[in-house]
CSV table of C-alpha atoms in Angstrom, one decimal:
chain,number,residue,atom,x,y,z
A,23,MET,CA,60.9,147.1,144.5
A,24,ALA,CA,59.4,145.0,141.7
A,25,ASP,CA,62.9,143.8,140.7
A,26,ILE,CA,63.6,142.7,144.3
A,27,ILE,CA,60.3,140.8,144.5
A,28,LEU,CA,60.9,139.2,141.2
A,29,ALA,CA,64.4,138.2,142.2
A,30,GLN,CA,63.1,136.7,145.5
A,31,TRP,CA,60.4,134.8,143.7
A,32,ASN,CA,63.0,133.4,141.3
A,33,ILE,CA,65.1,132.2,144.2
A,34,ILE,CA,62.0,130.6,145.9
A,35,GLN,CA,61.2,128.8,142.7
A,36,LYS,CA,64.7,127.4,142.4
A,37,ILE,CA,64.6,126.3,146.1
A,38,ILE,CA,61.3,124.5,145.6
A,39,LEU,CA,62.1,122.9,142.3
A,40,ASN,CA,65.6,121.9,143.2
A,41,THR,CA,64.3,120.5,146.5
A,42,ILE,CA,61.7,118.3,144.8
A,43,PHE,CA,63.7,117.1,141.7
A,44,VAL,CA,67.3,116.9,143.0
A,45,SER,CA,67.7,117.1,146.8
A,46,ILE,CA,64.8,115.0,148.0
A,47,PRO,CA,65.9,111.9,145.9
A,48,GLU,CA,69.5,112.4,147.3
A,49,GLU,CA,68.3,112.8,150.9
A,50,LEU,CA,65.9,109.9,150.5
A,51,PHE,CA,68.8,107.6,149.4
A,52,LEU,CA,70.8,108.6,152.5
A,53,THR,CA,67.8,108.1,154.9
A,54,MET,CA,66.8,104.7,153.4
A,55,PHE,CA,70.4,103.6,153.3
A,56,THR,CA,70.9,104.6,157.0
A,57,LEU,CA,67.7,102.9,158.2
A,58,ILE,CA,68.1,99.7,156.2
A,59,LEU,CA,71.7,99.2,157.3
A,60,MET,CA,70.7,99.7,160.9
A,61,GLY,CA,68.0,97.0,160.6
A,62,GLU,CA,65.0,99.3,160.9
A,63,PHE,CA,63.4,97.5,157.9
A,64,ASP,CA,64.4,93.9,158.8
A,65,TYR,CA,60.7,93.1,159.0
A,66,TRP,CA,60.7,92.9,155.2
A,67,CYS,CA,62.3,89.5,155.6
A,68,GLU,CA,59.5,88.1,157.7
A,69,GLU,CA,56.9,85.8,156.0
A,70,GLU,CA,54.0,87.7,157.5
A,71,CYS,CA,55.2,91.0,156.0
A,72,LYS,CA,52.5,91.9,153.5
A,73,LYS,CA,53.7,95.4,152.5
A,74,LEU,CA,57.1,97.1,152.4
A,75,ILE,CA,56.1,100.5,153.8
A,76,ASN,CA,53.8,100.8,156.8
A,77,PRO,CA,51.9,104.0,157.8
A,78,TRP,CA,54.5,104.8,160.6
A,79,ASP,CA,57.4,104.5,158.1
A,80,TYR,CA,56.3,107.6,156.1
A,81,SER,CA,57.0,110.0,158.9
A,82,ARG,CA,60.4,108.6,159.9
A,83,VAL,CA,61.5,108.5,156.3
A,84,LEU,CA,59.9,111.6,154.7
A,85,ILE,CA,60.1,114.2,157.5
A,86,PRO,CA,64.0,114.1,157.9
A,87,THR,CA,64.4,113.8,154.2
A,88,ILE,CA,62.1,116.7,153.1
A,89,VAL,CA,63.0,119.1,155.9
A,90,THR,CA,66.8,118.6,155.4
A,91,ALA,CA,66.5,118.9,151.6
A,92,LEU,CA,64.6,122.2,152.0
A,93,ILE,CA,67.1,123.6,154.5
A,94,VAL,CA,70.1,122.7,152.3
A,95,ASN,CA,68.5,124.5,149.3
A,96,ILE,CA,67.6,127.6,151.3
A,97,PHE,CA,71.2,127.9,152.5
A,98,ARG,CA,72.6,127.2,149.0
A,99,TYR,CA,70.5,129.8,147.1
A,100,TYR,CA,70.8,132.4,149.8
A,101,ASN,CA,74.6,131.9,150.0
A,102,ILE,CA,74.7,131.1,153.7
A,103,ASN,CA,78.1,130.6,155.2
A,104,ASN,CA,79.5,127.1,154.3
A,105,LEU,CA,80.2,126.1,157.9
A,106,ILE,CA,76.6,126.9,159.0
A,107,SER,CA,75.1,125.4,155.8
A,108,ASN,CA,76.9,122.1,156.5
A,109,ILE,CA,76.4,121.9,160.3
A,110,ILE,CA,72.8,123.0,160.8
A,111,PRO,CA,71.3,120.5,158.2
A,112,PHE,CA,73.3,117.7,159.8
A,113,ILE,CA,72.0,118.5,163.3
A,114,VAL,CA,68.4,119.0,162.1
A,115,TYR,CA,68.5,115.8,160.2
A,116,PHE,CA,69.6,113.6,163.1
A,117,SER,CA,67.3,115.4,165.5
A,118,LEU,CA,64.4,114.6,163.3
A,119,LEU,CA,65.6,111.1,162.7
A,120,ALA,CA,65.8,110.4,166.4
A,121,ILE,CA,62.4,112.0,167.1
A,122,THR,CA,60.5,110.3,164.3
A,123,ASN,CA,62.0,106.9,165.2
A,124,GLU,CA,61.0,107.5,168.8
A,125,ILE,CA,64.4,106.6,170.1
A,126,LEU,CA,65.2,109.5,172.5
A,127,HIS,CA,63.5,107.8,175.5
A,128,GLU,CA,65.2,104.5,175.0
A,129,PRO,CA,68.2,103.4,177.2
A,130,LYS,CA,70.3,102.7,174.2
A,131,ALA,CA,69.5,105.9,172.4
A,132,PHE,CA,73.2,107.0,172.3
A,133,LYS,CA,74.3,103.7,170.7
A,134,TRP,CA,71.4,104.0,168.2
A,135,MET,CA,72.6,107.5,167.2
A,136,LEU,CA,76.2,106.3,166.9
A,137,LYS,CA,75.0,103.6,164.5
A,138,ALA,CA,72.9,106.1,162.6
A,139,VAL,CA,75.7,108.5,162.1
A,140,LEU,CA,78.1,105.7,161.1
A,141,CYS,CA,75.6,104.4,158.5
A,142,PHE,CA,74.8,107.9,157.3
A,143,LEU,CA,78.5,108.7,156.8
A,144,LEU,CA,79.0,105.4,154.8
A,145,GLY,CA,76.0,106.5,152.7
A,146,PHE,CA,77.5,109.9,152.2
A,147,ILE,CA,80.8,108.3,151.0
A,148,ILE,CA,78.8,106.3,148.5
A,149,LEU,CA,77.2,109.5,147.3
A,150,CYS,CA,80.6,111.2,146.9
A,151,ILE,CA,82.0,108.2,145.0
A,152,SER,CA,79.0,108.1,142.7
A,153,GLU,CA,79.4,111.8,141.9
A,154,MET,CA,83.1,111.4,141.3
A,155,MET,CA,82.6,108.5,138.9
A,156,TYR,CA,80.4,110.5,136.6
A,157,LEU,CA,80.1,114.2,137.2
A,158,PRO,CA,83.6,115.4,136.2
A,159,PHE,CA,83.4,113.9,132.8
A,160,VAL,CA,80.0,115.5,132.1
A,161,LEU,CA,81.0,118.9,133.3
A,162,TYR,CA,84.2,118.9,131.3
A,163,ASN,CA,82.4,117.8,128.2
A,164,ILE,CA,79.5,120.3,128.3
A,165,GLY,CA,81.9,123.1,129.4
A,166,LEU,CA,79.9,124.3,132.4
A,167,SER,CA,80.8,124.7,136.1
A,168,ILE,CA,78.9,123.0,138.8
A,169,LYS,CA,77.5,126.4,139.9
A,170,GLU,CA,76.0,127.0,136.4
A,171,VAL,CA,74.5,123.5,136.4
A,172,ASN,CA,73.0,124.1,139.9
A,173,ASN,CA,71.4,127.3,138.7
A,174,ASN,CA,69.7,125.6,135.9
A,175,ILE,CA,67.1,123.3,137.6
A,176,LEU,CA,66.2,121.3,134.5
A,177,MET,CA,69.9,120.6,133.6
A,178,ASN,CA,70.7,119.8,137.3
A,179,PHE,CA,67.9,117.3,137.3
A,180,PHE,CA,69.0,115.5,134.1
A,181,VAL,CA,72.6,115.5,135.1
A,182,SER,CA,71.7,113.9,138.5
A,183,ILE,CA,69.7,111.0,136.9
A,184,PRO,CA,72.7,108.7,136.3
A,185,ILE,CA,74.0,109.5,139.7
A,186,ARG,CA,70.7,108.5,141.3
A,187,ILE,CA,70.6,105.3,139.3
A,188,ILE,CA,74.0,104.4,140.7
A,189,GLN,CA,73.0,105.2,144.3
A,190,TYR,CA,69.6,103.4,144.2
A,191,SER,CA,71.3,100.4,142.5
A,192,ILE,CA,73.6,100.3,145.5
A,193,LEU,CA,70.6,100.7,147.8
A,194,LEU,CA,68.8,97.8,146.1
A,195,PHE,CA,72.0,95.7,146.5
A,196,THR,CA,72.1,96.5,150.2
A,197,ILE,CA,68.5,95.4,150.6
A,198,VAL,CA,69.0,92.1,148.8
A,199,LYS,CA,72.4,91.3,150.3
A,200,LYS,CA,71.9,92.8,153.8
A,201,ARG,CA,72.0,89.5,155.7
A,202,THR,CA,75.3,88.5,154.0
A,203,THR,CA,77.1,91.8,154.1
A,204,LEU,CA,76.2,92.3,157.8
A,205,LYS,CA,76.9,88.7,158.9
A,206,GLY,CA,78.3,88.7,162.4
A,207,ASN,CA,76.4,91.9,163.3
A,208,ILE,CA,79.4,94.1,162.5
A,209,LEU,CA,77.6,97.3,163.5
A,210,LYS,CA,76.9,96.0,167.0
A,211,GLN,CA,80.6,95.0,167.4
A,212,ILE,CA,81.8,98.4,166.2
A,213,THR,CA,79.6,100.3,168.7
A,214,SER,CA,80.2,97.9,171.6
A,215,SER,CA,83.9,98.8,171.9
A,216,PRO,CA,85.0,102.4,172.4
A,217,LEU,CA,88.4,101.6,170.7
A,218,ILE,CA,86.8,100.1,167.6
A,219,THR,CA,84.2,102.8,167.5
A,220,THR,CA,86.9,105.5,167.6
A,221,ILE,CA,89.1,103.8,165.0
A,222,THR,CA,86.1,103.3,162.7
A,223,PHE,CA,84.8,106.8,162.9
A,224,THR,CA,88.3,108.2,162.5
A,225,SER,CA,88.8,106.1,159.3
A,226,ILE,CA,85.5,107.1,157.9
A,227,ILE,CA,85.9,110.8,158.6
A,228,LEU,CA,89.4,110.8,157.1
A,229,ASN,CA,88.2,109.1,154.0
A,230,LEU,CA,85.2,111.3,153.7
A,231,SER,CA,87.4,114.4,154.1
A,232,PHE,CA,89.7,113.1,151.4
A,233,LEU,CA,86.7,112.7,149.1
A,234,LEU,CA,85.2,116.1,149.8
A,235,ILE,CA,88.6,117.9,149.2
A,236,ILE,CA,89.2,116.0,146.0
A,237,ASN,CA,85.6,116.4,144.8
A,238,ASN,CA,85.9,120.2,145.4
A,239,ALA,CA,89.2,120.3,143.5
A,240,ILE,CA,88.0,118.2,140.5
A,241,ILE,CA,84.3,119.2,140.3
A,242,ASN,CA,84.1,122.7,141.6
A,243,HIS,CA,87.6,124.0,140.5
A,244,GLN,CA,87.9,121.6,137.4
A,245,LEU,CA,91.4,120.6,138.3
A,246,LEU,CA,91.5,117.9,135.6
A,247,HIS,CA,89.9,120.0,132.9
A,248,LYS,CA,92.9,120.2,130.6
A,249,THR,CA,94.4,116.8,131.2
A,250,PRO,CA,94.1,113.9,128.7
A,251,LEU,CA,91.1,111.6,129.0
A,252,LEU,CA,93.2,108.6,130.0
A,253,THR,CA,94.8,110.7,132.9
A,254,LYS,CA,91.3,111.7,134.0
A,255,ILE,CA,90.1,108.1,134.1
A,256,VAL,CA,93.2,106.8,136.0
A,257,VAL,CA,93.0,109.6,138.6
A,258,VAL,CA,89.2,109.2,139.1
A,259,VAL,CA,89.6,105.4,139.4
A,260,GLY,CA,92.4,105.8,142.0
A,261,ILE,CA,90.4,108.4,144.0
A,262,VAL,CA,87.3,106.1,144.0
A,263,LEU,CA,89.3,103.0,145.0
A,264,THR,CA,91.1,104.6,147.9
A,265,PRO,CA,88.2,105.0,150.4
A,266,ILE,CA,86.7,101.7,149.2
A,267,ILE,CA,89.9,99.8,149.9
A,268,ASN,CA,90.5,101.6,153.2
A,269,ILE,CA,87.0,101.1,154.7
A,270,SER,CA,86.6,97.5,153.3
A,271,SER,CA,90.0,96.6,154.9
A,272,LEU,CA,88.9,98.1,158.2
A,273,ILE,CA,85.5,96.3,158.2
A,274,TRP,CA,87.1,93.0,157.2
A,275,GLY,CA,89.7,93.3,159.9
A,276,ILE,CA,87.0,94.0,162.5
A,277,TYR,CA,85.0,91.0,161.2
A,278,LEU,CA,88.0,88.7,161.5
A,279,SER,CA,88.8,89.9,165.0
A,280,VAL,CA,85.2,89.4,166.1
A,281,ASN,CA,85.1,85.9,164.6
A,282,ARG,CA,88.4,85.0,166.4
A,283,ILE,CA,86.9,86.1,169.7
A,284,VAL,CA,83.6,84.2,169.1
A,285,LYS,CA,85.6,81.1,168.3
A,286,LYS,CA,87.6,81.4,171.5
A,287,GLN,CA,84.4,81.8,173.5
A,288,LYS,CA,82.9,78.7,171.8
A,289,ASP,CA,86.0,76.7,172.6
A,290,VAL,CA,85.9,77.8,176.2
A,291,SER,CA,82.2,76.9,176.5
A,292,SER,CA,82.8,73.5,174.8
A,293,SER,CA,85.6,72.7,177.3
A,294,LEU,CA,83.4,73.4,180.3
A,295,TYR,CA,80.5,71.4,178.8
A,296,ASN,CA,82.8,68.4,178.3
A,297,LEU,CA,84.1,68.5,181.8
A,298,VAL,CA,80.6,68.7,183.3
A,299,ASP,CA,79.4,65.9,181.0
A,300,ASN,CA,82.3,63.6,182.1
A,301,ILE,CA,81.7,64.2,185.8
A,302,LYS,CA,78.0,63.4,185.4
A,303,THR,CA,79.0,60.1,183.6
A,304,TYR,CA,81.4,59.1,186.4
A,305,ILE,CA,78.8,59.9,189.1
A,306,ASN,CA,76.1,57.8,187.3
A,307,ASN,CA,78.6,54.9,187.1
A,308,ASN,CA,79.7,55.3,190.8
A,309,GLU,CA,83.2,55.9,189.6
A,310,TYR,CA,84.1,58.3,192.5
A,311,THR,CA,87.8,57.8,192.2
A,312,ASN,CA,87.6,59.1,188.6
A,313,VAL,CA,85.4,62.0,189.9
A,314,THR,CA,88.1,63.0,192.3
A,315,TRP,CA,90.7,62.8,189.6
A,316,LYS,CA,88.4,64.8,187.2
A,317,LEU,CA,87.8,67.5,189.8
A,318,ASN,CA,91.5,68.1,190.0
A,319,GLU,CA,91.5,68.4,186.2
A,320,VAL,CA,88.6,70.8,186.5
A,321,SER,CA,90.6,73.0,188.8
A,322,ASN,CA,93.5,73.2,186.3
A,323,THR,CA,91.2,73.6,183.3
A,324,ILE,CA,89.2,76.4,185.0
A,325,GLU,CA,92.5,78.3,185.6
A,326,ASP,CA,93.3,77.9,181.9
A,327,ILE,CA,89.8,79.0,180.9
A,328,THR,CA,90.0,82.0,183.2
A,329,GLN,CA,93.2,83.1,181.6
A,330,GLU,CA,91.7,82.7,178.1
A,331,LEU,CA,88.6,84.8,179.1
A,332,TYR,CA,91.0,87.4,180.4
A,333,GLU,CA,92.9,87.4,177.1
A,334,ILE,CA,89.6,87.7,175.1
A,335,LYS,CA,88.6,90.8,177.1
């Protein structure tokens, strides 16, 4: 009986310590990345903004972060089924994110959640890439498996420090460059079209699945353990670049398409404005013959504009 209690106490200690020192910093990165990318902290750019974190920000950032981190570690150390341990934290996280951001009663709650999931998945891809860039080389050099590292809280914490530095550097870059990287409100354009939304989510899920499978093979099963260092580096660089190139190309393609549509709309608007301006000028100058001629031109131009608007849609 005493052995069972001691074993349970040991598991509880690991859950608490790993939650505090490893999982909360990881989940905090994902939460902040998601909310910042969605524009929830855009008030930082305002001149009257005197502090970065307001009282209402603590709940919407910390509650999803801490609760999810704790659930993940409970499932991990009690060896809960992988499917359950992946799905339930995901559902709990987004439920808490929606509740703490008071979005459920809003008319655009569904679109808000779509953006949140999209940003979260992008953050998770960054998390996987940062682990792939560093963790295999550490594990192969110290001769330990990821399971052994996870069971040693102190080692797990120290091994995770460089990964957190990479992640929070990216987070800082996102904060500084947000207005540039999201020029054209790309998130709004992605979620405004069912086709673009489907293509984007499919691409992100495929790239994330690729990373998770490769991460499992290289980190958990040490696939590259006996290969030369140069081979390890080439393989890891190739793996890291694959999702970066795929997702960047997709976003750039969407950005160019949106810009093309916006340019067409501006040209259409400009044509209508010029026609109205010319008619006003003729009327003011009592040139009614020219007005009649211009109205005929208006008829033809409106037909062209209607066709252009149809093509834009």
